[in-house]
Coordinates of N, CA, C and O in Angstrom, one line a residue:
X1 N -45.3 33.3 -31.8 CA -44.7 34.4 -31.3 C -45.6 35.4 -30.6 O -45.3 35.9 -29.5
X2 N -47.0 35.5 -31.5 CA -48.2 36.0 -30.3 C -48.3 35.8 -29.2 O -48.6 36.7 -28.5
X3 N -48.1 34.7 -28.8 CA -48.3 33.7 -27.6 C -46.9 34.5 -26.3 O -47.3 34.7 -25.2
X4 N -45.9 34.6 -26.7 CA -44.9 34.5 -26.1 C -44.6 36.2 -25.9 O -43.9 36.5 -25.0
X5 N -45.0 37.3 -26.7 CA -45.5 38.7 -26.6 C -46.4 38.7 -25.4 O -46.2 39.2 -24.3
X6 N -47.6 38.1 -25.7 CA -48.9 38.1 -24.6 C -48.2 37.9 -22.8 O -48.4 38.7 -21.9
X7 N -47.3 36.6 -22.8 CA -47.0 36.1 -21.9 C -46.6 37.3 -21.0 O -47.0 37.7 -19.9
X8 N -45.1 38.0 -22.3 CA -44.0 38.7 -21.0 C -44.8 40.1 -21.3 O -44.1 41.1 -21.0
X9 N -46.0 40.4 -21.7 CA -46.6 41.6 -21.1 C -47.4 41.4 -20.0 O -47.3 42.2 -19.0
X10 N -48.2 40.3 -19.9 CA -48.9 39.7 -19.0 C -47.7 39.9 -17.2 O -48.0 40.4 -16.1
X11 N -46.5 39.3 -17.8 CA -45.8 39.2 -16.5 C -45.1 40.5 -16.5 O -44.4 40.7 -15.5
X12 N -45.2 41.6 -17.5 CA -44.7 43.5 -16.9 C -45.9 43.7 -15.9 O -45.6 44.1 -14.8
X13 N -47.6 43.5 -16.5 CA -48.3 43.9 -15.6 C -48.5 43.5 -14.2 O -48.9 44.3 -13.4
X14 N -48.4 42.3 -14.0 CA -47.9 41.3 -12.8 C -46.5 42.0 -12.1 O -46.5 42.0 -10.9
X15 N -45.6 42.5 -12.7 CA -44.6 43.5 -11.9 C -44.5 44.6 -11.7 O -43.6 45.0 -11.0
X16 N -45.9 45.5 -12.3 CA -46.1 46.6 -12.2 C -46.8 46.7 -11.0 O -46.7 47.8 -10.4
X17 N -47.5 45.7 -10.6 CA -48.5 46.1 -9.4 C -47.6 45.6 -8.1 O -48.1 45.8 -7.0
X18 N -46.9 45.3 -8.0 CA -45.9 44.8 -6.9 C -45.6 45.4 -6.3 O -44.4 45.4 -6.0
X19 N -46.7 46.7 -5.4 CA -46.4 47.9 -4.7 C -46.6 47.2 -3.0 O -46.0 47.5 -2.0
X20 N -47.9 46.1 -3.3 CA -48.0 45.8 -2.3 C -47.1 44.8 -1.3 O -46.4 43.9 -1.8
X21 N -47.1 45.2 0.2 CA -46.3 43.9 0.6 C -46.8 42.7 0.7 O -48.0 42.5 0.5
X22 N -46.1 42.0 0.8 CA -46.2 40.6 0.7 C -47.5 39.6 0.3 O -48.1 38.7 0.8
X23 N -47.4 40.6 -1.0 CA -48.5 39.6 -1.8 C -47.9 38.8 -2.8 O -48.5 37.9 -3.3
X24 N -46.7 39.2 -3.1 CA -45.6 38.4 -4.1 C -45.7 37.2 -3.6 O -46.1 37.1 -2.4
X25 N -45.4 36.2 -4.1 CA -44.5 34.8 -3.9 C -43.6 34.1 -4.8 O -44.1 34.0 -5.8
X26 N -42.9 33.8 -4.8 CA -41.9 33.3 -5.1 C -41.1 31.7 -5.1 O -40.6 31.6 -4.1
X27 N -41.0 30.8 -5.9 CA -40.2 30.1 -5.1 C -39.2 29.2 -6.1 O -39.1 29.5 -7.3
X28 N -38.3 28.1 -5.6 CA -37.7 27.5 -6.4 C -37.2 26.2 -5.9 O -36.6 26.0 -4.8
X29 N -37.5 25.1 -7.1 CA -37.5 23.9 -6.5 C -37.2 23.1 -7.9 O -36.7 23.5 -8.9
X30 N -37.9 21.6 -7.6 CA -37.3 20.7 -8.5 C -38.9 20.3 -9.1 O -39.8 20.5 -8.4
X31 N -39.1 19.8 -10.5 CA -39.6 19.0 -10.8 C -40.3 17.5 -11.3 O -39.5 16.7 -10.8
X32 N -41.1 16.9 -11.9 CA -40.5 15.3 -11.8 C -41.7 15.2 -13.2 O -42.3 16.3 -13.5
X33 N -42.0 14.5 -13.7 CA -42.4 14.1 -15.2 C -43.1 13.0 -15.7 O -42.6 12.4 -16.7
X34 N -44.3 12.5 -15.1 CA -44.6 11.7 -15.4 C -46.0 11.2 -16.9 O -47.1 10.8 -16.7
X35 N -45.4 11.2 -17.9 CA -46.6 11.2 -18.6 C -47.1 9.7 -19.2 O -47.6 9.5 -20.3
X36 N -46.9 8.8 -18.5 CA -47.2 7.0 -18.8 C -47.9 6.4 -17.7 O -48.6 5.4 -18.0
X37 N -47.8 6.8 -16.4 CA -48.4 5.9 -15.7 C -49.7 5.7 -15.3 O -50.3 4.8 -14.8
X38 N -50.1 7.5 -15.7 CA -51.6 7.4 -15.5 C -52.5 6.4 -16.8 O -53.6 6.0 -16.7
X39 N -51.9 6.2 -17.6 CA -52.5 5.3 -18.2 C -53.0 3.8 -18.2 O -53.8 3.2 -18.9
X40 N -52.3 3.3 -16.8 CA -52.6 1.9 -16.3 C -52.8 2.4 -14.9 O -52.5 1.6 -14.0
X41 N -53.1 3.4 -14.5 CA -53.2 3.7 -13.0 C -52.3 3.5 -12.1 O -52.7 3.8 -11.0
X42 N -51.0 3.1 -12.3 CA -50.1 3.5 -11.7 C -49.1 4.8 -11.5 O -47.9 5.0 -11.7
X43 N -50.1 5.6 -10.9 CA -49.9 7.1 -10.4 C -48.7 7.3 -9.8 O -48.1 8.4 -10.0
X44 N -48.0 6.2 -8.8 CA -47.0 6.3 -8.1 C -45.8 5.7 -8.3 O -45.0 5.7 -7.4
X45 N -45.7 5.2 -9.6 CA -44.3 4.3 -10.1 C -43.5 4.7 -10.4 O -43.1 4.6 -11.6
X46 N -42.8 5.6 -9.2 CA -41.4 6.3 -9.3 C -40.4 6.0 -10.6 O -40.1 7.0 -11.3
X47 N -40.0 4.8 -10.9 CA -38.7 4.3 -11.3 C -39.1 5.1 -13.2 O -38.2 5.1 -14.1
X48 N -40.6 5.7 -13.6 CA -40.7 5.7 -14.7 C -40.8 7.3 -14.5 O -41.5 7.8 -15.4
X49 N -40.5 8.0 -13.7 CA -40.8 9.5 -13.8 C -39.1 10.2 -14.6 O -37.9 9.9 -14.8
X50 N -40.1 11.4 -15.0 CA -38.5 12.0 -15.6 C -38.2 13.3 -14.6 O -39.0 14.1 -14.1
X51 N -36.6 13.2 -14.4 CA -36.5 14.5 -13.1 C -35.0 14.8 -13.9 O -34.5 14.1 -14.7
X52 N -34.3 16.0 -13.4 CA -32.9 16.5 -13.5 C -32.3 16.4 -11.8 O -31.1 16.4 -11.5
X53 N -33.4 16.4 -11.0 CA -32.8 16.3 -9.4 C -31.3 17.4 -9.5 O -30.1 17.2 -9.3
X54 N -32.0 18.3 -9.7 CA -31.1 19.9 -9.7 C -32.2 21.0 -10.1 O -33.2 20.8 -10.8
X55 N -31.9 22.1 -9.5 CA -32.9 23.0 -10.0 C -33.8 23.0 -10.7 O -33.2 22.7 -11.7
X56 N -35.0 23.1 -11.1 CA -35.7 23.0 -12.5 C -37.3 23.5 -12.4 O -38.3 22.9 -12.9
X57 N -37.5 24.5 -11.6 CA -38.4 24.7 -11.2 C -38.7 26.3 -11.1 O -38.5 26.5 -9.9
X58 N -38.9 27.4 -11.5 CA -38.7 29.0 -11.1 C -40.4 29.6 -11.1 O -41.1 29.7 -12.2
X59 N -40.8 29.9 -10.2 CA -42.4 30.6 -10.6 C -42.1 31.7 -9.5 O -41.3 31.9 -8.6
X60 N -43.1 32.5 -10.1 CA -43.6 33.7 -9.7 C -45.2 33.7 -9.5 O -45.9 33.3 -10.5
X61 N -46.1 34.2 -8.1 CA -47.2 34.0 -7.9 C -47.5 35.8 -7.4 O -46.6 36.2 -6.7
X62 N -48.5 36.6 -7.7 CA -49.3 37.7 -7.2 C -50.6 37.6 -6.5 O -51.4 37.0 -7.3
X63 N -50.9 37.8 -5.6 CA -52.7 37.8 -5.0 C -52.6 39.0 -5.4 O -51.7 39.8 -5.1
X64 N -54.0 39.5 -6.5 CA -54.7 40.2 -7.0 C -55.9 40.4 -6.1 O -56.3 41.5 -5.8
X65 N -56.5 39.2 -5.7 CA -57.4 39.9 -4.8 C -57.2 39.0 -3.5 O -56.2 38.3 -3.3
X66 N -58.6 39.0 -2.4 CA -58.2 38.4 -1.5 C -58.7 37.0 -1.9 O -59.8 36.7 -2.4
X67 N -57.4 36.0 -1.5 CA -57.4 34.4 -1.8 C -57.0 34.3 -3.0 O -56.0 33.6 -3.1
X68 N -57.5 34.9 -4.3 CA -57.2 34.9 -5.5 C -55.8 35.2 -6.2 O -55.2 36.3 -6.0
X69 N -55.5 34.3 -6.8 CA -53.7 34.6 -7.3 C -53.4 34.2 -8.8 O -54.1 33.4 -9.4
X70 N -52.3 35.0 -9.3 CA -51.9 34.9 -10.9 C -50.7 34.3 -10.9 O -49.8 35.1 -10.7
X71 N -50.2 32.8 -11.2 CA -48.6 32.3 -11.3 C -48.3 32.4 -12.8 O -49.1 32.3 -13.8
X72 N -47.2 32.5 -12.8 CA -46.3 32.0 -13.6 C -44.9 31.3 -12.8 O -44.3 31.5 -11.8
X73 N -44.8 30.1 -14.2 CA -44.2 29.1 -13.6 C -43.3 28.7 -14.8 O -44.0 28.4 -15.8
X74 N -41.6 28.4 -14.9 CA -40.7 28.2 -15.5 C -40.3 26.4 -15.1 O -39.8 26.0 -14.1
X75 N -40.6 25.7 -15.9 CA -39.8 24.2 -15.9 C -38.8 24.0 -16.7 O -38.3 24.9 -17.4
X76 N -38.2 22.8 -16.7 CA -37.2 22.2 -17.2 C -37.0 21.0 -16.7 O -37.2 20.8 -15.5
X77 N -36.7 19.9 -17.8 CA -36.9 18.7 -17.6 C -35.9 17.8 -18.7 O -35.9 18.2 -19.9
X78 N -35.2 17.0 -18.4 CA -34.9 16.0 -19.3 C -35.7 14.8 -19.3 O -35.9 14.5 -18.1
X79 N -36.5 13.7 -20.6 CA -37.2 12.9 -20.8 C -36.1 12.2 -21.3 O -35.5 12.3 -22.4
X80 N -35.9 11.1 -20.1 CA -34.4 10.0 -20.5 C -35.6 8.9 -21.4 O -36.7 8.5 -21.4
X81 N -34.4 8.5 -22.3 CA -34.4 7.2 -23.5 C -34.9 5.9 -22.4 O -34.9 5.7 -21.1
X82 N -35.5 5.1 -23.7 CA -36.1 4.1 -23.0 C -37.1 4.2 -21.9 O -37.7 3.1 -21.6
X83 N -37.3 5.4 -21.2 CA -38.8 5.2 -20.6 C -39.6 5.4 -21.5 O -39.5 5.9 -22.6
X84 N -41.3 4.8 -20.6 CA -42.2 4.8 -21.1 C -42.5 6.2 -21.2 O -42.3 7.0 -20.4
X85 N -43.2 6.3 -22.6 CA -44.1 7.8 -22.6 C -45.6 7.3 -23.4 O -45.7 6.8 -24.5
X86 N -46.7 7.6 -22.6 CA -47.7 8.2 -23.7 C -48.2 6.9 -24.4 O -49.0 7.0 -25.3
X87 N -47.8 5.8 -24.0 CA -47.9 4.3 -24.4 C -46.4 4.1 -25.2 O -45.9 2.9 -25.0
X88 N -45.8 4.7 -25.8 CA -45.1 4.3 -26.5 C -42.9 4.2 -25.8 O -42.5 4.1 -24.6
X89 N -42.5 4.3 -26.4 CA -40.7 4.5 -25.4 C -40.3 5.4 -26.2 O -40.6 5.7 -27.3
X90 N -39.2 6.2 -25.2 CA -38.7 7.3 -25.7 C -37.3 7.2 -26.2 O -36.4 6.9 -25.5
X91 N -37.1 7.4 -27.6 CA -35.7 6.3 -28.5 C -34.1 6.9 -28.3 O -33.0 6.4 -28.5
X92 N -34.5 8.4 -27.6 CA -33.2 9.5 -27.4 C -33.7 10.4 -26.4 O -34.8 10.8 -26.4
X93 N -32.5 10.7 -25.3 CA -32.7 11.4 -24.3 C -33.0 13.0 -25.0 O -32.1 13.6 -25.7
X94 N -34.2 13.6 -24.8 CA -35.1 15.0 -25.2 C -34.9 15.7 -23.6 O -34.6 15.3 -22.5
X95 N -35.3 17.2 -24.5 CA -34.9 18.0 -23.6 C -36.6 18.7 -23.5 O -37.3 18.7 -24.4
X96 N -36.8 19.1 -22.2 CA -38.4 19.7 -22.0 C -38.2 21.2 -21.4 O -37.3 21.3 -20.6
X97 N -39.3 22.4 -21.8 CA -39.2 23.3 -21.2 C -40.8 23.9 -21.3 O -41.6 24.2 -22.3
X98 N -41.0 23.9 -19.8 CA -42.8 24.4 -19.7 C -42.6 26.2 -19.3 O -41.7 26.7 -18.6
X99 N -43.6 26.8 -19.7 CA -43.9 28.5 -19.2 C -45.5 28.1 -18.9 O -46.1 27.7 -19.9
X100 N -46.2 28.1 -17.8 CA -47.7 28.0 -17.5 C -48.0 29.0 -16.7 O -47.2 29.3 -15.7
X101 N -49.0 29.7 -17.0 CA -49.8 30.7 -16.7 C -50.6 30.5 -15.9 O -51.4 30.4 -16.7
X102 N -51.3 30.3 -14.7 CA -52.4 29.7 -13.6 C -53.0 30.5 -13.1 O -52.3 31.5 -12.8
X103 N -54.2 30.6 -12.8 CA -55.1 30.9 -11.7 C -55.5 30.1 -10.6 O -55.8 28.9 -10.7
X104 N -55.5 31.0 -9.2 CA -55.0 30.0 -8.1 C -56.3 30.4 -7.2 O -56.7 31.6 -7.4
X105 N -56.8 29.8 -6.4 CA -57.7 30.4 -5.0 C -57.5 29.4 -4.0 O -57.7 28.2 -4.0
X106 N -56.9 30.6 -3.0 CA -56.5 29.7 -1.9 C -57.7 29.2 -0.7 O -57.9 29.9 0.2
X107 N -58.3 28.1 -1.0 CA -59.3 27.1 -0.2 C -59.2 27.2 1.2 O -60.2 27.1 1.9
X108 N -57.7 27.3 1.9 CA -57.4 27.0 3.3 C -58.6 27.1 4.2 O -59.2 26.2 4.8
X109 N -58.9 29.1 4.1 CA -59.8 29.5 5.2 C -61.1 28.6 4.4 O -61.7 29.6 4.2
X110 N -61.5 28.1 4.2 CA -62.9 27.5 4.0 C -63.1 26.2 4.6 O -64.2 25.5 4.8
X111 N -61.4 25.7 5.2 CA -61.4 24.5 5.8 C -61.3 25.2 7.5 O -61.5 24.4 8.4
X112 N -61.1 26.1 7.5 CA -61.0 27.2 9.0 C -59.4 26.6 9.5 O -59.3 26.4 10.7
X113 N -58.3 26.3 8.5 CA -57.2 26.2 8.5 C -56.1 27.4 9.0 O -56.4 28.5 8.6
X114 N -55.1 27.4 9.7 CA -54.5 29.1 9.9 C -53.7 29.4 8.7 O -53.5 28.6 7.8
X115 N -53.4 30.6 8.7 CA -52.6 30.9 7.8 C -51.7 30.9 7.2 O -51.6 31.4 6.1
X116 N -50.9 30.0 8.0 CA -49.7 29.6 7.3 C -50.2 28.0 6.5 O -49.3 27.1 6.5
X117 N -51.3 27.6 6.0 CA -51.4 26.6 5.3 C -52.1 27.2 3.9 O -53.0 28.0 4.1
X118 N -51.8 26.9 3.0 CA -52.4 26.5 1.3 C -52.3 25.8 0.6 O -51.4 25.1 0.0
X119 N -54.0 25.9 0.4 CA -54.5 25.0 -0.5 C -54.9 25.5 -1.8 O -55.7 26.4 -1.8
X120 N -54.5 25.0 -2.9 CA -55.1 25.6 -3.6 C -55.4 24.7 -5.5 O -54.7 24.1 -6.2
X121 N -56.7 25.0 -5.4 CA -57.2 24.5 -7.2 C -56.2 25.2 -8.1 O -55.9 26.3 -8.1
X122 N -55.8 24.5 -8.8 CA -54.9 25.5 -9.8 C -55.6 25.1 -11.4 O -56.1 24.0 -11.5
X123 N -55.5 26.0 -12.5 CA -56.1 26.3 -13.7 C -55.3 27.1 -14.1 O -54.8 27.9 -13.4
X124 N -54.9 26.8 -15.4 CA -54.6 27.7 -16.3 C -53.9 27.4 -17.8 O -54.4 26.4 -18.4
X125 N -53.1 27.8 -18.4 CA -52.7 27.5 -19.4 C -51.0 27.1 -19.8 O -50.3 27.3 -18.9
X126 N -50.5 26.7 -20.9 CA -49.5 26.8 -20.5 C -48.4 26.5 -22.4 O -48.8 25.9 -23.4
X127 N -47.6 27.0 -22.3 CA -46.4 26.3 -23.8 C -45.2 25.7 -23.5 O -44.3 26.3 -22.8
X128 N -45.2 24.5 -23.9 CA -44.1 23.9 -23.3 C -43.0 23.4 -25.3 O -43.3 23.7 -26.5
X129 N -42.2 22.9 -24.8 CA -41.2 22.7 -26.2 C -40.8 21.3 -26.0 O -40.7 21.3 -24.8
X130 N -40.6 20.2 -26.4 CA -40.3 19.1 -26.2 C -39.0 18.7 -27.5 O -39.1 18.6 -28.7
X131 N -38.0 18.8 -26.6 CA -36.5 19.0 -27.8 C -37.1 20.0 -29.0 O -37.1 19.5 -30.1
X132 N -37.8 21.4 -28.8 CA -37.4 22.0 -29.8 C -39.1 22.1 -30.3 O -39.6 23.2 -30.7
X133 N -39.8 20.9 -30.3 CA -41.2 21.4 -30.6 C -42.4 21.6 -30.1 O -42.9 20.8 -29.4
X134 N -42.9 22.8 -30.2 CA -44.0 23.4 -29.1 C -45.0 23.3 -29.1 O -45.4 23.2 -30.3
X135 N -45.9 23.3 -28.3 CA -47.1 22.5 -28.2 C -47.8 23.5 -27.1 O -47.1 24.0 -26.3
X136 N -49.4 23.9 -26.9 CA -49.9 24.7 -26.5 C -50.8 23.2 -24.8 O -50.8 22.0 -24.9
X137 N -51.4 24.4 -23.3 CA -51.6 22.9 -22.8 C -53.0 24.1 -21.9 O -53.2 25.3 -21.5
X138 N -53.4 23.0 -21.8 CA -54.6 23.5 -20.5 C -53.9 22.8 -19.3 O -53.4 21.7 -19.4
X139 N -53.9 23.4 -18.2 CA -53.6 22.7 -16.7 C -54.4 22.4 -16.0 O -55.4 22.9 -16.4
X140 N -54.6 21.7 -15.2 CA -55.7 21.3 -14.3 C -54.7 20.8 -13.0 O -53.7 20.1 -13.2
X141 N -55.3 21.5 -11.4 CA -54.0 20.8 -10.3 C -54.3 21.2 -9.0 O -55.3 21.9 -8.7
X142 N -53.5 20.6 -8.4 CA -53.7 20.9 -6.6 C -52.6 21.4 -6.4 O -51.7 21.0 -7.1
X143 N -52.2 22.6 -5.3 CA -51.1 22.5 -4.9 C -51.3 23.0 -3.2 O -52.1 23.8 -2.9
X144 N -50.5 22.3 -2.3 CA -50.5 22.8 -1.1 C -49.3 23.3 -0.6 O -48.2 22.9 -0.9
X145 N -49.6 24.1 0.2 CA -48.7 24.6 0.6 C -48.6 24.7 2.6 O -49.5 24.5 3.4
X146 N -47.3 24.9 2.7 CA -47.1 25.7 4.6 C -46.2 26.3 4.7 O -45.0 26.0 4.3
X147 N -46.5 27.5 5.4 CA -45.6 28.5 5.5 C -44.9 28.4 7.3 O -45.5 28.2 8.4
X148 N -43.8 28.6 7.1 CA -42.9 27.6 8.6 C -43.1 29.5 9.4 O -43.0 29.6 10.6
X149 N -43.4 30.7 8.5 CA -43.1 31.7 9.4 C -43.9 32.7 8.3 O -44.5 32.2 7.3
X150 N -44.0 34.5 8.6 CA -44.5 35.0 7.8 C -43.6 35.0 6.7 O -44.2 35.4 5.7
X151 N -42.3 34.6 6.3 CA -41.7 34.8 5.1 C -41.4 33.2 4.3 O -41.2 33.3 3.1
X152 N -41.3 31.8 5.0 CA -40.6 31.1 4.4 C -41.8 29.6 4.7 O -42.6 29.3 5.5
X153 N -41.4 29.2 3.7 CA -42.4 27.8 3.4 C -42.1 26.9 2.1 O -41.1 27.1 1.4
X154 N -42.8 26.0 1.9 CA -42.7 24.9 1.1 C -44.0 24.5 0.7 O -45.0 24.3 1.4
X155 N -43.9 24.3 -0.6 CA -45.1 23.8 -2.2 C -45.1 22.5 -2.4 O -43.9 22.1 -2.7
X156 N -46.0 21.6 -2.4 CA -46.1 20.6 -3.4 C -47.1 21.1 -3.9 O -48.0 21.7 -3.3
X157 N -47.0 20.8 -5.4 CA -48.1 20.8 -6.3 C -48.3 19.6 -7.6 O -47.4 18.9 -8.1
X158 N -49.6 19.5 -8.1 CA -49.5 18.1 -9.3 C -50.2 19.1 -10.3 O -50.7 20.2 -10.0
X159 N -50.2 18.7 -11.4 CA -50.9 19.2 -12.7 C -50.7 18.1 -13.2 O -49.8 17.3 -13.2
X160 N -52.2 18.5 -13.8 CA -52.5 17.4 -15.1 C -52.3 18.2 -16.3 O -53.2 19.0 -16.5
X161 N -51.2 18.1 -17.4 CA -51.2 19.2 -18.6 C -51.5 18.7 -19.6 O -50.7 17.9 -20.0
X162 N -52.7 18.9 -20.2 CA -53.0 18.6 -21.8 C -53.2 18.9 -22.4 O -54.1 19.7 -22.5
X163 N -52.0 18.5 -24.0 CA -51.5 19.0 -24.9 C -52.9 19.4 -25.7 O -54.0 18.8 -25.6
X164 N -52.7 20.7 -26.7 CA -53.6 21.0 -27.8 C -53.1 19.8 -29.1 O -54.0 19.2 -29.7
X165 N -52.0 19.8 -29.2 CA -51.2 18.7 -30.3 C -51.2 17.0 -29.9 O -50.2 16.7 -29.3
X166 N -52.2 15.9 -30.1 CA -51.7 14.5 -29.8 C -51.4 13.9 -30.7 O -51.5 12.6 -30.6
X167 N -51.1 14.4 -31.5 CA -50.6 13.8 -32.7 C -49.2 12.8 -32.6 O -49.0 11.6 -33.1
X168 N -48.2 13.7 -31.7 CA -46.8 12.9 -31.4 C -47.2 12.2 -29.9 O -48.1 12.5 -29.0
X169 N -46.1 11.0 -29.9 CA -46.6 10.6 -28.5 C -45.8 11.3 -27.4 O -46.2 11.6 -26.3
X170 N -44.3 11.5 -27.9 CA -43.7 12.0 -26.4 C -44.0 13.4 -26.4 O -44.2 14.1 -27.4
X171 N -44.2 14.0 -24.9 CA -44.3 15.4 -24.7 C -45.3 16.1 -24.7 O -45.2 17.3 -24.5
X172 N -46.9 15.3 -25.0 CA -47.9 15.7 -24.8 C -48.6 15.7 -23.2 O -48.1 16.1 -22.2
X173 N -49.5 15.2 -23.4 CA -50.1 14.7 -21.8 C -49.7 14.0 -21.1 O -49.4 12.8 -21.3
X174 N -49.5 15.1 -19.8 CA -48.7 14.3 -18.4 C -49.0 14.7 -17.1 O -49.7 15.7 -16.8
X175 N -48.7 14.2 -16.6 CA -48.6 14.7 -14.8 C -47.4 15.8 -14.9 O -46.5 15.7 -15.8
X176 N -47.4 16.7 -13.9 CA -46.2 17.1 -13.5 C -46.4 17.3 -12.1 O -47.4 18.0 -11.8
X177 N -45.6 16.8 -11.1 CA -45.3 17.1 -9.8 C -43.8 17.9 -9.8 O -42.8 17.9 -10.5
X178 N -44.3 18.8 -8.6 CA -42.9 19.9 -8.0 C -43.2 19.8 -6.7 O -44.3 20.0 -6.2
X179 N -42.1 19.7 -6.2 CA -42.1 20.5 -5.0 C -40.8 21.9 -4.8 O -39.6 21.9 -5.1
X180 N -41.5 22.8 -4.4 CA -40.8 24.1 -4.0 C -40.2 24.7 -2.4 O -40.8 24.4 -1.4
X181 N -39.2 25.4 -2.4 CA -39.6 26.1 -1.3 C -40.0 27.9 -1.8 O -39.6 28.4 -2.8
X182 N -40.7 28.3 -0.9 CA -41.4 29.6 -1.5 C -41.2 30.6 -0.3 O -41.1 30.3 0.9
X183 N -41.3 32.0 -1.0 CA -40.5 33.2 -0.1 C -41.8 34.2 -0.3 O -42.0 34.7 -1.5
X184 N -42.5 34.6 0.7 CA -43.5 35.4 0.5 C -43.1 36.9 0.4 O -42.5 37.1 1.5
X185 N -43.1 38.0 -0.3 CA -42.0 39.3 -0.7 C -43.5 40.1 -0.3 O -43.5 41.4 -0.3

């Protein structure tokens, strides 16, 4: 319950500073769920990812300073039965819900990239629930970004999230890929 206090004070102070323009971002997209294939190196074996392919994606991002940025980020995910998880199969369709906290610095200008591109290291923390039980995670990720104008653009991003809990197999350590479109405020 500490944890979840910390969070939405964390995100009043992230709304309190929102005087500036368009340092906000925003966006909303889908996400996809992969936590088995990095285990045999098959990074890209679609047919075993978990998705809802409808909404499932909501974050909120601040630059605090210059390049430097604070996300928060809302998932949702169903982990369909019978895929692989974690080595083991998943015996009933479970329901997933991530809140991750990130620190971002956007790399672009160091590649002398224009402005409408981002890149960015992502770090940070995160609590996610897997049908109901919650589990604390470290993030590790890339996400890039292009912005088509000053207000409108599109995100992919990957995270690697690893669980504090491995005790259970499903719903610990996984990939997560999203892609977004994002609205700079």
């Amino acid at each position: 319950m500490k944890k979840i206090v910390l969070a939405i004070i964390f995100l009043f102070t992230l709304s309190v500073s929102a005087q500036d323009a368009k340092k906000w971002t925003v966006g909303v997209g889908v996400n996809f769920i992969d936590n088995s294939n990095s285990q045999n190196g098959n990074y890209f074996n679609v047919s075993n990812w978990n998705s809802t392919l409808s909404v499932s994606k909501l974050s909120a991002q601040y630059e605090f300073y210059k390049n430097f940025s604070a996300s928060s980020e809302f998932t949702f995910n169903r982990l369909e039965k019978d895929k692989d998880q974690n080595g083991g199969v998943i015996e009933n369709n479970l329901s997933y819900f991530g809140w991750d906290f990130n620190g971002r610095y956007n790399t672009a200008g160091l590649f002398k990239l224009p402005s409408k591109y981002v890149i960015e290291p992502v770090v940070g923390v995160g609590l996610s629930w897997t049908d109901g039980i919650s589990n604390q995670r470290l993030n590790a990720g890339l996400s890039l970004g292009y912005f088509f104008n000053d207000t409108y653009g599109v995100r992919l991003q990957t995270l690697g999230k690893f669980a504090s809990e491995t005790e259970t197999t499903v719903g610990n350590n996984m990939i997560q890929h999203s892609i977004e479109l994002i609205f700079k405020l």
